[in-house]
Short mmCIF file of C-alpha atoms and ligand atoms in Angstrom, two decimals:
data_model
loop_
_atom_site.label_atom_id
_atom_site.label_comp_id
_atom_site.label_asym_id
_atom_site.label_seq_id
_atom_site.Cartn_x
_atom_site.Cartn_y
_atom_site.Cartn_z
CA MET A 178 -18.42 4.15 6.55
CA VAL A 179 -17.45 0.90 4.30
CA SER A 180 -14.76 1.35 3.04
CA THR A 181 -11.67 -0.12 1.82
CA VAL A 182 -7.60 0.86 2.33
CA GLY A 183 -5.24 0.70 -0.74
CA ASP A 184 -3.28 -2.57 1.38
CA ALA A 185 -5.58 -4.01 3.31
CA ALA A 186 -9.20 -4.05 2.11
CA THR A 187 -11.23 -4.36 4.25
CA LEU A 188 -12.92 -1.33 6.28
CA SER A 189 -9.96 1.64 6.64
CA SER A 190 -10.67 3.96 9.82
CA GLN A 191 -9.85 0.65 11.85
CA ARG A 192 -6.39 0.94 12.53
CA ARG A 193 -4.37 -0.72 15.26
CA PHE A 194 -2.01 1.93 16.87
CA PRO A 195 0.48 0.13 18.85
CA PRO A 196 1.15 0.66 22.89
CA TYR A 197 4.33 1.34 21.63
CA ARG A 198 5.83 4.53 24.13
CA ALA A 199 6.02 7.15 21.43
CA LEU A 200 8.71 9.47 22.35
CA PRO A 201 8.91 13.49 20.99
CA PRO A 202 10.14 13.64 17.82
CA SER A 203 13.68 15.80 19.85
CA SER A 204 14.13 12.71 21.45
CA VAL A 205 15.10 11.19 18.34
CA SER A 206 17.05 14.14 17.22
CA ARG A 207 19.05 15.27 20.22
CA PRO A 208 22.65 13.94 19.55
CA SER A 209 23.63 11.82 22.59
CA PRO A 210 26.83 10.56 23.28
CA PRO A 211 28.34 7.32 21.60
CA SER A 212 27.27 4.72 23.33
CA HIS A 213 28.92 1.50 22.06
CA LEU A 214 26.15 -0.49 22.47
CA LYS A 215 26.10 -3.00 19.98
CA THR A 216 22.49 -3.10 18.08
CA ALA A 217 21.51 -6.11 15.87
CA ILE A 218 18.15 -5.37 13.57
CA LEU A 219 16.89 -8.76 12.23
CA GLY A 220 14.84 -7.73 8.85
CA ALA A 221 15.45 -4.74 6.56
CA GLY A 222 12.22 -3.94 5.82
CA VAL A 223 10.89 0.15 6.20
CA SER A 224 10.55 -1.47 9.98
CA GLY A 225 14.73 -2.41 9.83
CA LEU A 226 16.10 0.02 7.81
CA ALA A 227 14.10 2.77 9.37
CA LEU A 228 14.78 2.64 13.00
CA ALA A 229 18.81 1.87 11.21
CA ARG A 230 18.09 5.60 10.36
CA PHE A 231 16.51 7.45 13.32
CA LEU A 232 19.17 5.76 15.63
CA VAL A 233 22.36 6.94 13.60
CA GLU A 234 20.34 10.39 13.33
CA GLY A 235 19.77 10.24 17.02
CA GLY A 236 23.99 9.49 17.55
CA HIS A 237 24.59 5.45 17.33
CA ASP A 238 27.92 4.53 16.45
CA LEU A 239 26.57 3.24 12.44
CA ASP A 240 29.76 0.49 13.16
CA ASP A 241 28.03 -0.67 16.62
CA LEU A 242 24.43 -1.61 14.65
CA THR A 243 24.01 -4.38 12.23
CA LEU A 244 20.96 -5.16 10.13
CA PHE A 245 19.93 -9.11 8.71
CA GLU A 246 18.71 -9.30 5.69
CA ALA A 247 17.26 -12.61 4.12
CA ALA A 248 16.48 -11.73 1.05
CA PRO A 249 18.99 -11.15 -1.53
CA VAL A 250 17.85 -6.85 -1.02
CA ILE A 251 16.20 -4.45 1.43
CA GLY A 252 12.84 -3.26 0.99
CA GLY A 253 10.12 -6.47 2.07
CA LEU A 254 6.94 -5.79 1.52
CA CYS A 255 7.87 -2.43 -0.19
CA ARG A 256 9.87 -4.14 -2.56
CA SER A 257 9.12 -3.62 -6.24
CA LYS A 258 10.44 -5.05 -9.47
CA THR A 259 10.88 -3.59 -12.80
CA VAL A 260 10.73 -6.13 -15.86
CA ASP A 261 10.58 -4.82 -19.01
CA GLY A 262 9.77 -1.45 -18.17
CA PHE A 263 7.26 -2.26 -16.47
CA THR A 264 7.45 -1.36 -12.44
CA TYR A 265 4.92 -2.67 -10.27
CA ASP A 266 5.47 -2.60 -6.32
CA VAL A 267 5.52 -6.46 -5.64
CA ALA A 268 3.18 -6.89 -2.36
CA GLY A 269 0.45 -4.72 -3.93
CA GLY A 270 -0.21 -0.88 -5.24
CA HIS A 271 2.01 1.09 -2.20
CA ILE A 272 0.71 4.41 -2.10
CA LEU A 273 2.37 7.34 0.60
CA PHE A 274 0.24 8.26 3.29
CA SER A 275 -0.16 9.80 6.95
CA LYS A 276 -1.53 11.86 9.18
CA ASP A 277 1.81 12.43 10.14
CA ALA A 278 3.33 14.70 8.06
CA GLY A 279 7.17 15.37 9.99
CA VAL A 280 7.11 11.59 9.63
CA MET A 281 6.16 11.12 5.96
CA GLN A 282 8.11 14.30 4.83
CA TRP A 283 10.73 12.19 6.59
CA MET A 284 9.96 9.56 3.90
CA LYS A 285 10.37 11.66 0.74
CA ASP A 286 13.10 13.40 2.14
CA VAL A 287 15.75 10.49 2.57
CA ALA A 288 14.32 9.64 -0.96
CA GLY A 289 15.65 12.01 -2.44
CA GLY A 290 12.60 15.09 -1.35
CA ASP A 291 9.48 16.17 -2.71
CA GLU A 292 11.02 16.86 -6.06
CA ALA A 293 11.23 12.84 -6.67
CA PHE A 294 7.38 11.92 -6.44
CA VAL A 295 4.26 12.38 -7.84
CA ARG A 296 1.37 14.36 -5.85
CA ARG A 297 -2.21 12.47 -7.00
CA ASP A 298 -5.54 12.97 -6.27
CA ARG A 299 -7.00 8.79 -5.17
CA ASN A 300 -9.84 8.78 -7.04
CA THR A 301 -11.29 5.29 -6.45
CA LYS A 302 -13.80 3.22 -7.30
CA ILE A 303 -15.75 -0.38 -7.08
CA ARG A 304 -16.46 -1.86 -9.45
CA PHE A 305 -20.51 -4.06 -10.04
CA ASP A 306 -21.54 -5.23 -13.14
CA ASP A 307 -21.05 -2.92 -15.90
CA ARG A 308 -20.82 0.44 -13.58
CA TRP A 309 -18.71 2.33 -11.86
CA VAL A 310 -19.66 2.71 -8.02
CA ARG A 311 -18.36 5.73 -5.87
CA TYR A 312 -16.09 4.66 -3.21
CA PRO A 313 -16.96 4.55 0.29
CA PHE A 314 -19.68 1.87 -0.93
CA GLU A 315 -22.84 3.35 1.32
CA ASN A 316 -21.76 6.80 -0.49
CA GLY A 317 -21.98 5.44 -3.79
CA ILE A 318 -25.39 3.04 -3.43
CA GLY A 319 -27.34 5.09 -5.86
CA ASP A 320 -24.72 4.19 -9.35
CA LEU A 321 -26.16 0.89 -8.76
CA PRO A 322 -29.15 -1.37 -10.31
CA LYS A 323 -32.14 0.14 -8.74
CA GLN A 324 -33.21 -3.63 -6.73
CA ALA A 325 -29.39 -3.29 -5.52
CA ASN A 326 -29.03 0.71 -4.33
CA PHE A 327 -33.00 -0.48 -2.86
CA ASP A 328 -31.74 -3.62 -0.98
CA CYS A 329 -28.51 -2.24 -0.11
CA LEU A 330 -31.48 0.73 1.55
CA GLN A 331 -33.36 -0.63 3.14
CA GLY A 332 -30.91 -3.04 4.66
CA TYR A 333 -28.28 0.20 6.09
CA VAL A 334 -32.42 2.15 7.45
CA GLN A 335 -33.52 -1.68 8.84
CA ALA A 336 -30.31 -1.95 11.00
CA TRP A 337 -29.94 1.17 11.43
CA HIS A 338 -33.27 0.89 13.83
CA GLU A 339 -32.71 -1.70 15.03
CA ARG A 340 -29.30 -0.42 16.42
CA LYS A 341 -31.42 2.84 17.87
CA ALA A 342 -34.46 0.77 19.65
CA SER A 343 -32.97 -2.32 20.91
CA GLY A 344 -29.42 0.08 22.32
CA SER A 345 -27.93 -3.74 21.31
CA THR A 346 -23.45 -3.15 21.00
CA ALA A 347 -21.62 -4.57 18.31
CA PRO A 348 -21.09 -8.27 17.50
CA SER A 349 -17.94 -10.20 18.27
CA ASP A 350 -17.98 -11.98 14.83
CA PHE A 351 -17.66 -10.23 11.54
CA LYS A 352 -20.01 -11.56 10.18
CA SER A 353 -22.65 -10.55 12.65
CA TRP A 354 -21.01 -6.86 13.11
CA ILE A 355 -21.23 -6.12 8.95
CA ARG A 356 -25.10 -6.68 9.75
CA TRP A 357 -25.45 -5.32 12.33
CA ARG A 358 -23.79 -2.12 11.32
CA PHE A 359 -25.22 -1.88 7.24
CA GLY A 360 -28.23 -4.40 7.25
CA ASP A 361 -28.14 -7.49 4.61
CA GLY A 362 -28.14 -5.49 1.90
CA ILE A 363 -24.95 -4.52 0.89
CA ALA A 364 -24.06 -7.62 3.46
CA GLU A 365 -24.91 -8.80 0.85
CA HIS A 366 -24.06 -7.04 -2.50
CA PHE A 367 -20.54 -6.08 -1.06
CA MET A 368 -18.97 -6.52 2.00
CA ASP A 369 -20.42 -10.29 2.67
CA PRO A 370 -18.08 -11.34 -1.03
CA TYR A 371 -15.33 -8.64 -0.32
CA ASN A 372 -13.44 -9.78 2.30
CA GLU A 373 -14.56 -13.31 2.00
CA LYS A 374 -11.71 -12.28 -1.28
CA ILE A 375 -9.79 -11.70 1.52
CA TRP A 376 -9.41 -13.43 4.44
CA LYS A 377 -10.23 -16.72 3.04
CA ARG A 378 -12.38 -17.90 5.93
CA PRO A 379 -15.84 -17.57 7.15
CA LEU A 380 -15.91 -14.35 8.51
CA GLU A 381 -17.15 -16.01 11.18
CA ASP A 382 -14.26 -16.61 12.82
CA ILE A 383 -12.96 -13.06 11.36
CA THR A 384 -13.06 -10.52 15.28
CA SER A 385 -14.84 -7.47 15.61
CA SER A 386 -13.55 -6.37 18.45
CA TRP A 387 -11.02 -4.20 15.87
CA VAL A 388 -13.15 -2.26 13.68
CA ALA A 389 -16.35 -1.98 16.75
CA GLY A 390 -15.56 2.01 18.06
CA ARG A 391 -13.24 2.76 14.87
CA VAL A 392 -15.51 3.15 12.15
CA PRO A 393 -17.53 6.11 12.26
CA ASP A 394 -21.47 6.18 12.12
CA ALA A 395 -22.03 7.90 8.99
CA PRO A 396 -24.51 9.76 8.96
CA ILE A 397 -27.88 7.85 7.91
CA GLU A 398 -29.32 11.23 5.79
CA ASP A 399 -26.02 10.72 4.02
CA VAL A 400 -27.12 7.74 3.00
CA LEU A 401 -30.37 7.90 1.72
CA ARG A 402 -29.11 11.44 0.17
CA ALA A 403 -26.31 8.78 -2.41
CA ALA A 404 -29.98 6.57 -2.41
CA ILE A 405 -31.42 8.74 -4.50
CA GLY A 406 -27.83 10.06 -5.89
CA ILE A 407 -27.79 13.31 -4.28
CA GLU A 408 -23.79 12.93 -4.32
CA THR A 409 -21.66 13.52 -0.52
CA ASP A 410 -18.45 13.49 1.05
CA GLY A 411 -17.83 10.36 2.12
CA TYR A 412 -14.48 8.88 2.57
CA THR A 413 -11.35 11.93 1.98
CA HIS A 414 -8.90 10.07 4.32
CA GLN A 415 -5.90 9.44 1.74
CA ALA A 416 -7.53 11.83 -1.27
CA ILE A 417 -4.31 12.73 -2.37
CA PHE A 418 -1.12 10.41 -2.76
CA TYR A 419 2.44 10.08 -2.91
CA TYR A 420 4.20 7.95 -4.80
CA PRO A 421 8.58 8.15 -6.41
CA LYS A 422 9.13 9.04 -9.46
CA LYS A 423 10.65 5.63 -10.68
CA GLY A 424 12.09 3.30 -8.87
CA GLY A 425 8.36 1.85 -7.63
CA PHE A 426 7.18 2.79 -4.01
CA GLN A 427 11.74 -0.26 -3.28
CA ALA A 428 12.53 3.86 -4.28
CA ILE A 429 11.54 4.72 -0.86
CA THR A 430 13.46 1.52 0.84
CA ASP A 431 16.14 1.84 -1.26
CA GLY A 432 17.08 5.77 -0.48
CA MET A 433 16.54 4.90 3.85
CA GLY A 434 19.11 1.80 2.43
CA SER A 435 21.45 4.38 0.49
CA THR A 436 23.45 5.98 3.91
CA LEU A 437 23.21 2.41 6.01
CA GLY A 438 26.21 0.66 3.54
CA ALA A 439 27.77 -2.75 4.20
CA ARG A 440 25.57 -3.21 7.29
CA ILE A 441 23.27 -4.62 6.52
CA ARG A 442 23.88 -7.80 5.53
CA LEU A 443 21.93 -9.48 2.83
CA SER A 444 21.05 -12.87 1.89
CA THR A 445 21.99 -13.89 5.41
CA ARG A 446 19.18 -15.25 7.01
CA VAL A 447 18.99 -15.34 10.86
CA GLU A 448 19.21 -18.70 12.02
CA SER A 449 19.75 -19.11 15.89
CA VAL A 450 19.34 -15.73 18.21
CA VAL A 451 20.42 -16.88 21.77
CA ARG A 452 20.65 -15.74 25.41
CA HIS A 453 24.64 -14.80 26.37
CA GLY A 454 24.86 -12.52 29.56
CA GLU A 455 23.51 -9.20 29.67
CA GLY A 456 23.64 -9.67 25.27
CA TRP A 457 22.09 -11.84 22.59
CA ARG A 458 24.19 -14.04 20.06
CA VAL A 459 22.58 -14.15 16.39
CA ASN A 460 23.87 -16.46 13.92
CA GLY A 461 27.37 -16.99 16.32
CA GLU A 462 27.55 -12.75 17.03
CA ASP A 463 27.98 -11.15 20.61
CA PHE A 464 24.93 -8.03 20.59
CA ASP A 465 23.98 -5.98 23.60
CA ARG A 466 20.60 -5.37 22.04
CA ILE A 467 18.02 -6.96 19.19
CA VAL A 468 15.18 -5.24 17.48
CA SER A 469 13.48 -8.29 15.85
CA THR A 470 11.13 -7.08 12.94
CA LEU A 471 10.87 -11.03 12.21
CA PRO A 472 7.88 -12.68 11.57
CA LEU A 473 6.02 -13.36 15.26
CA ASN A 474 5.15 -16.60 14.53
CA GLU A 475 8.87 -17.60 13.26
CA LEU A 476 10.37 -16.71 16.79
CA PRO A 477 10.07 -19.72 18.40
CA ASP A 478 12.18 -22.01 15.19
CA ILE A 479 14.62 -19.19 15.62
CA VAL A 480 15.41 -18.21 18.90
CA GLU A 481 16.35 -20.20 22.29
CA GLY A 482 14.64 -20.67 25.31
CA VAL A 483 11.01 -18.45 24.10
CA PRO A 484 8.89 -21.48 26.02
CA ASP A 485 6.87 -24.17 25.43
CA GLY A 486 2.69 -21.88 26.00
CA VAL A 487 4.10 -18.29 24.62
CA ALA A 488 5.88 -20.53 21.30
CA GLN A 489 2.29 -22.07 20.65
CA ALA A 490 1.01 -18.45 21.27
CA MET A 491 3.64 -16.96 18.56
CA ARG A 492 3.08 -20.39 16.58
CA GLY A 493 -0.86 -19.72 16.14
CA LEU A 494 -0.40 -16.27 14.82
CA ALA A 495 -2.35 -16.43 11.05
CA PHE A 496 -1.76 -14.80 8.30
CA ASN A 497 -2.54 -15.12 4.44
CA SER A 498 0.04 -14.26 1.80
CA ILE A 499 -0.59 -12.59 -2.18
CA VAL A 500 -0.20 -13.32 -5.49
CA CYS A 501 0.62 -9.81 -7.46
CA TYR A 502 0.17 -9.85 -11.09
CA LEU A 503 1.03 -7.37 -13.38
CA VAL A 504 -0.08 -7.03 -16.94
CA ALA A 505 1.99 -5.89 -18.95
CA LEU A 506 -0.92 -3.41 -21.64
CA ASP A 507 -0.49 -2.22 -25.41
CA ARG A 508 -3.20 0.17 -24.65
CA PRO A 509 -1.93 3.75 -24.60
CA GLU A 510 -3.77 5.20 -21.22
CA HIS A 511 -5.87 4.24 -18.84
CA PRO A 512 -8.94 6.32 -17.39
CA ASN A 513 -8.33 8.66 -14.94
CA LEU A 514 -8.01 6.33 -11.77
CA SER A 515 -5.69 4.82 -8.58
CA TRP A 516 -7.73 1.29 -8.14
CA VAL A 517 -10.41 0.03 -7.92
CA TYR A 518 -12.64 -3.00 -6.59
CA LEU A 519 -14.46 -6.15 -7.09
CA PRO A 520 -16.83 -7.54 -5.22
CA GLN A 521 -18.36 -10.06 -6.50
CA ARG A 522 -17.56 -13.45 -6.88
CA LYS A 523 -18.05 -13.37 -10.79
CA GLN A 524 -15.42 -11.32 -11.14
CA GLY A 525 -12.82 -13.87 -10.29
CA PRO A 526 -10.35 -14.26 -6.71
CA VAL A 527 -9.01 -10.60 -7.34
CA ASN A 528 -10.27 -8.17 -5.29
CA ARG A 529 -7.69 -5.16 -5.82
CA VAL A 530 -6.94 -3.92 -9.04
CA THR A 531 -4.06 -0.60 -9.28
CA TYR A 532 -3.59 1.33 -11.71
CA MET A 533 -0.36 0.28 -11.59
CA SER A 534 0.64 3.07 -14.53
CA ASN A 535 -0.76 5.95 -13.43
CA TYR A 536 0.80 5.87 -9.86
CA ALA A 537 3.50 8.01 -11.61
CA PRO A 538 5.21 7.84 -15.23
CA GLY A 539 7.91 6.06 -14.48
CA ASN A 540 5.91 3.05 -13.90
CA ALA A 541 5.43 2.11 -18.09
CA PRO A 542 7.38 2.95 -20.47
CA GLU A 543 5.51 6.33 -22.69
CA GLY A 544 2.19 4.82 -24.77
CA GLN A 545 2.32 1.77 -22.76
CA THR A 546 0.16 1.12 -19.05
CA SER A 547 -0.07 -1.58 -16.54
CA PHE A 548 -2.29 -3.28 -14.14
CA LEU A 549 -1.50 -5.14 -11.10
CA PHE A 550 -3.52 -7.59 -9.32
CA GLU A 551 -4.03 -8.93 -6.11
CA VAL A 552 -4.96 -12.08 -4.66
CA THR A 553 -4.70 -13.67 -1.45
CA TYR A 554 -4.90 -17.30 -0.21
CA PRO A 555 -4.29 -18.78 3.43
CA GLY A 556 -1.23 -18.73 5.00
CA GLY A 557 1.21 -21.57 4.52
CA ALA A 558 -0.42 -23.40 1.64
CA PRO A 559 0.92 -23.89 -1.58
CA GLU A 560 1.77 -21.43 -4.18
CA PRO A 561 -0.69 -20.76 -6.56
CA ASP A 562 0.11 -22.26 -9.70
CA ILE A 563 -1.11 -21.32 -13.19
CA ALA A 564 -4.35 -21.67 -12.95
CA LEU A 565 -5.38 -19.06 -10.48
CA GLU A 566 -3.21 -16.76 -13.29
CA LYS A 567 -6.77 -18.20 -16.00
CA GLU A 568 -9.05 -18.02 -13.40
CA VAL A 569 -7.56 -13.65 -12.78
CA LEU A 570 -7.75 -12.77 -15.92
CA ALA A 571 -10.98 -14.71 -16.76
CA GLY A 572 -12.46 -12.65 -13.79
CA VAL A 573 -11.39 -8.80 -14.71
CA GLU A 574 -11.77 -9.62 -17.85
CA THR A 575 -16.28 -10.53 -17.09
CA ALA A 576 -14.98 -7.23 -15.20
CA GLY A 577 -14.71 -5.54 -18.14
CA LEU A 578 -11.09 -4.18 -17.24
CA LEU A 579 -9.46 -5.44 -19.62
CA LYS A 580 -9.46 -7.52 -23.24
CA ARG A 581 -6.89 -10.27 -23.71
CA ASP A 582 -5.68 -8.78 -27.37
CA GLU A 583 -4.26 -5.50 -24.86
CA ILE A 584 -1.77 -8.23 -22.91
CA LEU A 585 1.71 -7.59 -23.77
CA PHE A 586 2.94 -9.96 -21.38
CA THR A 587 2.40 -10.56 -17.12
CA ASP A 588 5.16 -11.05 -14.26
CA ARG A 589 4.44 -12.40 -11.12
CA SER A 590 5.17 -11.70 -7.35
CA THR A 591 4.75 -13.18 -3.83
CA SER A 592 4.66 -12.77 -1.17
CA ARG A 593 4.12 -14.84 2.33
CA TYR A 594 3.61 -12.59 4.88
CA ALA A 595 0.75 -9.37 3.94
CA TYR A 596 -2.35 -9.22 6.17
CA VAL A 597 -2.23 -10.70 10.05
CA VAL A 598 -5.74 -12.22 10.37
CA TYR A 599 -8.16 -11.24 13.19
CA ASP A 600 -9.31 -13.87 14.48
CA HIS A 601 -10.54 -14.44 17.94
CA ASP A 602 -7.35 -15.74 19.59
CA LEU A 603 -4.80 -12.42 17.94
CA ASP A 604 -4.94 -10.21 21.09
CA ALA A 605 -3.72 -13.01 23.65
CA ARG A 606 -1.59 -14.50 21.10
CA ARG A 607 -0.13 -11.32 20.17
CA ALA A 608 -0.07 -9.93 23.85
CA GLN A 609 2.00 -12.74 24.95
CA SER A 610 4.12 -13.12 22.89
CA ILE A 611 4.76 -8.86 22.75
CA ASP A 612 5.37 -9.61 26.55
CA TRP A 613 7.61 -11.61 26.73
CA CYS A 614 9.75 -10.79 23.49
CA GLU A 615 9.72 -6.92 25.58
CA ALA A 616 10.54 -8.95 29.57
CA ASN A 617 13.55 -10.21 27.61
CA GLY A 618 15.35 -7.70 26.04
CA LEU A 619 13.96 -8.93 22.54
CA HIS A 620 12.34 -5.76 20.99
CA PRO A 621 9.70 -6.09 18.49
CA LEU A 622 8.49 -3.33 15.92
CA GLY A 623 6.89 -3.88 11.84
CA ARG A 624 3.77 -5.35 11.24
CA PHE A 625 4.81 -9.01 11.44
CA GLY A 626 8.02 -8.27 13.97
CA HIS A 627 4.51 -6.63 15.53
CA TYR A 628 1.78 -8.55 14.02
CA ASP A 629 -0.08 -5.38 13.74
CA TYR A 630 -1.89 -4.32 10.53
CA PHE A 631 0.72 -1.44 9.83
CA ASN A 632 1.18 0.43 7.08
CA SER A 633 4.94 1.74 6.09
CA ASP A 634 4.35 4.85 7.58
CA GLN A 635 2.39 3.16 10.78
CA CYS A 636 6.37 1.12 10.73
CA THR A 637 8.25 4.44 10.71
CA ILE A 638 6.58 6.15 13.72
CA ALA A 639 6.72 3.27 15.61
CA ALA A 640 10.76 2.94 14.40
CA LYS A 641 11.06 6.18 15.69
CA ALA A 642 9.30 5.51 19.39
CA MET A 643 12.25 2.32 19.39
CA ALA A 644 14.64 4.33 18.07
CA GLY A 645 13.42 7.64 20.66
CA ARG A 646 13.49 3.80 23.53
CA LEU A 647 16.84 2.70 22.78
CA LEU A 648 18.90 5.77 22.99
CA GLU A 649 17.10 6.72 26.14
CA VAL A 650 18.95 3.38 27.63
CA ALA A 651 21.67 4.49 26.05
CA ARG A 652 21.97 7.88 27.63
CA LYS A 653 21.06 6.46 31.05
CA GLY A 654 23.89 3.11 30.87
C1 FAD B 880 -0.97 -5.63 -0.71
C2 FAD B 880 -0.38 -5.16 1.21
C3 FAD B 880 -0.81 -2.84 0.17
C4 FAD B 880 -0.22 -2.54 0.97
N1 FAD B 880 -0.29 -1.18 1.01
C5 FAD B 880 0.07 0.14 1.52
C6 FAD B 880 0.69 1.17 0.83
O1 FAD B 880 -0.05 1.64 -0.35
N2 FAD B 880 0.88 2.58 1.33
C7 FAD B 880 1.51 1.87 2.66
O2 FAD B 880 2.82 2.80 3.09
N3 FAD B 880 2.22 0.17 3.13
C8 FAD B 880 0.86 -0.85 2.47
N4 FAD B 880 1.00 -1.60 2.68
C9 FAD B 880 2.41 -2.07 4.19
C10 FAD B 880 3.82 -2.25 3.85
O3 FAD B 880 3.56 -2.79 2.90
C11 FAD B 880 3.65 -2.86 5.02
O4 FAD B 880 3.84 -1.95 7.05
C12 FAD B 880 5.61 -2.62 4.88
O5 FAD B 880 6.46 -2.87 3.85
C13 FAD B 880 6.20 -3.88 6.21
O6 FAD B 880 7.22 -3.26 6.56
P1 FAD B 880 8.03 -4.57 8.10
O7 FAD B 880 10.09 -4.14 7.73
O8 FAD B 880 7.18 -4.24 9.35
O9 FAD B 880 8.87 -5.60 7.75
P2 FAD B 880 8.46 -6.69 5.84
O10 FAD B 880 8.72 -5.49 4.95
O11 FAD B 880 7.82 -7.85 5.45
O12 FAD B 880 9.47 -6.81 6.96
C14 FAD B 880 11.11 -7.22 6.93
C15 FAD B 880 11.85 -8.51 6.32
O13 FAD B 880 12.38 -8.92 7.25
C16 FAD B 880 13.29 -10.53 6.44
N5 FAD B 880 13.37 -11.67 7.20
C17 FAD B 880 12.26 -12.32 7.87
N6 FAD B 880 12.93 -13.18 7.68
C18 FAD B 880 13.99 -13.23 8.62
C19 FAD B 880 15.53 -14.03 8.70
N7 FAD B 880 14.76 -15.56 8.96
N8 FAD B 880 16.54 -13.40 8.72
C20 FAD B 880 16.67 -11.81 7.95
N9 FAD B 880 15.96 -11.35 7.71
C21 FAD B 880 14.72 -12.00 7.26
C22 FAD B 880 12.43 -10.55 5.88
O14 FAD B 880 13.41 -10.36 4.07
C23 FAD B 880 11.75 -8.64 5.10
O15 FAD B 880 13.18 -7.78 4.39
C24 FAD B 880 0.67 -2.30 2.11
C25 FAD B 880 1.19 -4.46 2.59
C26 FAD B 880 0.29 -4.99 1.66
C27 FAD B 880 0.91 -6.33 2.24
#
């Protein structure tokens, strides 16, 4: 299935699940005797906040918890920003959905319950020349111009036939894997240009190990049907999503933080973590245990005594950054779209466009609308300058999404850590880094804490499991 996720815009069904030892829900909600173990949580994004909430729900004394947050506000990648009445999510449009209904309900409940959310039907398309192509791509090839439709169909059938005839196994690099799985047509018209925009490096440098075996083999009959214009079901995951009525996606993390009060130390960067007896010293203060949601690759500069080999593995973990442009529009109404993908090079550097004002009524003043444009850049590279904004606007204009005279103003936000990059060294580096952390009682958690492709619900699931583990230790100890 050629599909993209709200988050990643890569292949959706390849999500990796972490090797956490998930405990039954009761292990978190069951009250345990107060442990009086002092716990430090590094980072107050959704992972750190959810962990703190689950610990307290499970009986951990709130006064024995401390969250360290470098930013002046909580929320991390889930933050939102409001400018002149227009609200947008700073790290790309975020939606709430989960395969774990219990966790999703918990996330809604901490932020005001069902009443505080709007429910939306996902309507996602791919922009190709001046057309709208159904999503996912292989279910929409009948919407393509005739030559592109033929290229995609021929390549798909050929690749399917070659796989069946040769019994070949999946190639290890992403570029070859795309051709092996989807054929030359889909590779050239969609997968290659689209993924080059996201990953900002040759696709040969990305591994296929995270996709192989996780992408369902779309029945060839469906692709044949799609090519001649018969509608097929396609991708049903995230068919429905939720979004806070007010305050952007950040309303969820604000809700999580609302009962933690002064236990969250804002504008407090963790600069030093030192082993001290059985516990840890964070910025000179003693704790019995520590959970880190800070980017794993930064730990060698913060944690004392990381062995050279492990430090090298951590430092080598690759990531991409993101810059997001809010464009406020003097346009009374958008088409009924959630987000669209821009795979073509002529459409400029943007890979995904969120119809931000369609997410919730609170996201734009009445009678006006907004877009959110996402552009990635390699982690560690200098932040893009104004020239990129010009390219962005020229590209989306070429794609036919807006006219310059509709623009009221623009605003932009950058996030240094946006995407874990699945290069060929990732698995080995991550395993070595996490093994060392766990063996030394420094528990890694979260998207960059654990270096995995998590959405906020998966962060919450992992935080719940982590809380179960810590509470269990406290009960036994
Ligand atoms: C483009 C994009 C789209 C996405 N779309 C969705 C979506 O639609 N739905 C969804 O559920 N998820 C989505 N996600 C994923 C979601 O944003 C993340 O899974 C989640 O926010 C990660 O939370 P975290 O707490 O693990 O990490 P973070 O949010 O990165 O939190 C880490 C925190 O640590 C702090 N910190 C860092 N260094 C230090 C230090 N030295 N000292 C103290 N504090 C420090 C940071 O300031 C930050 O607050 C998307 C992500 C991206 C990039």
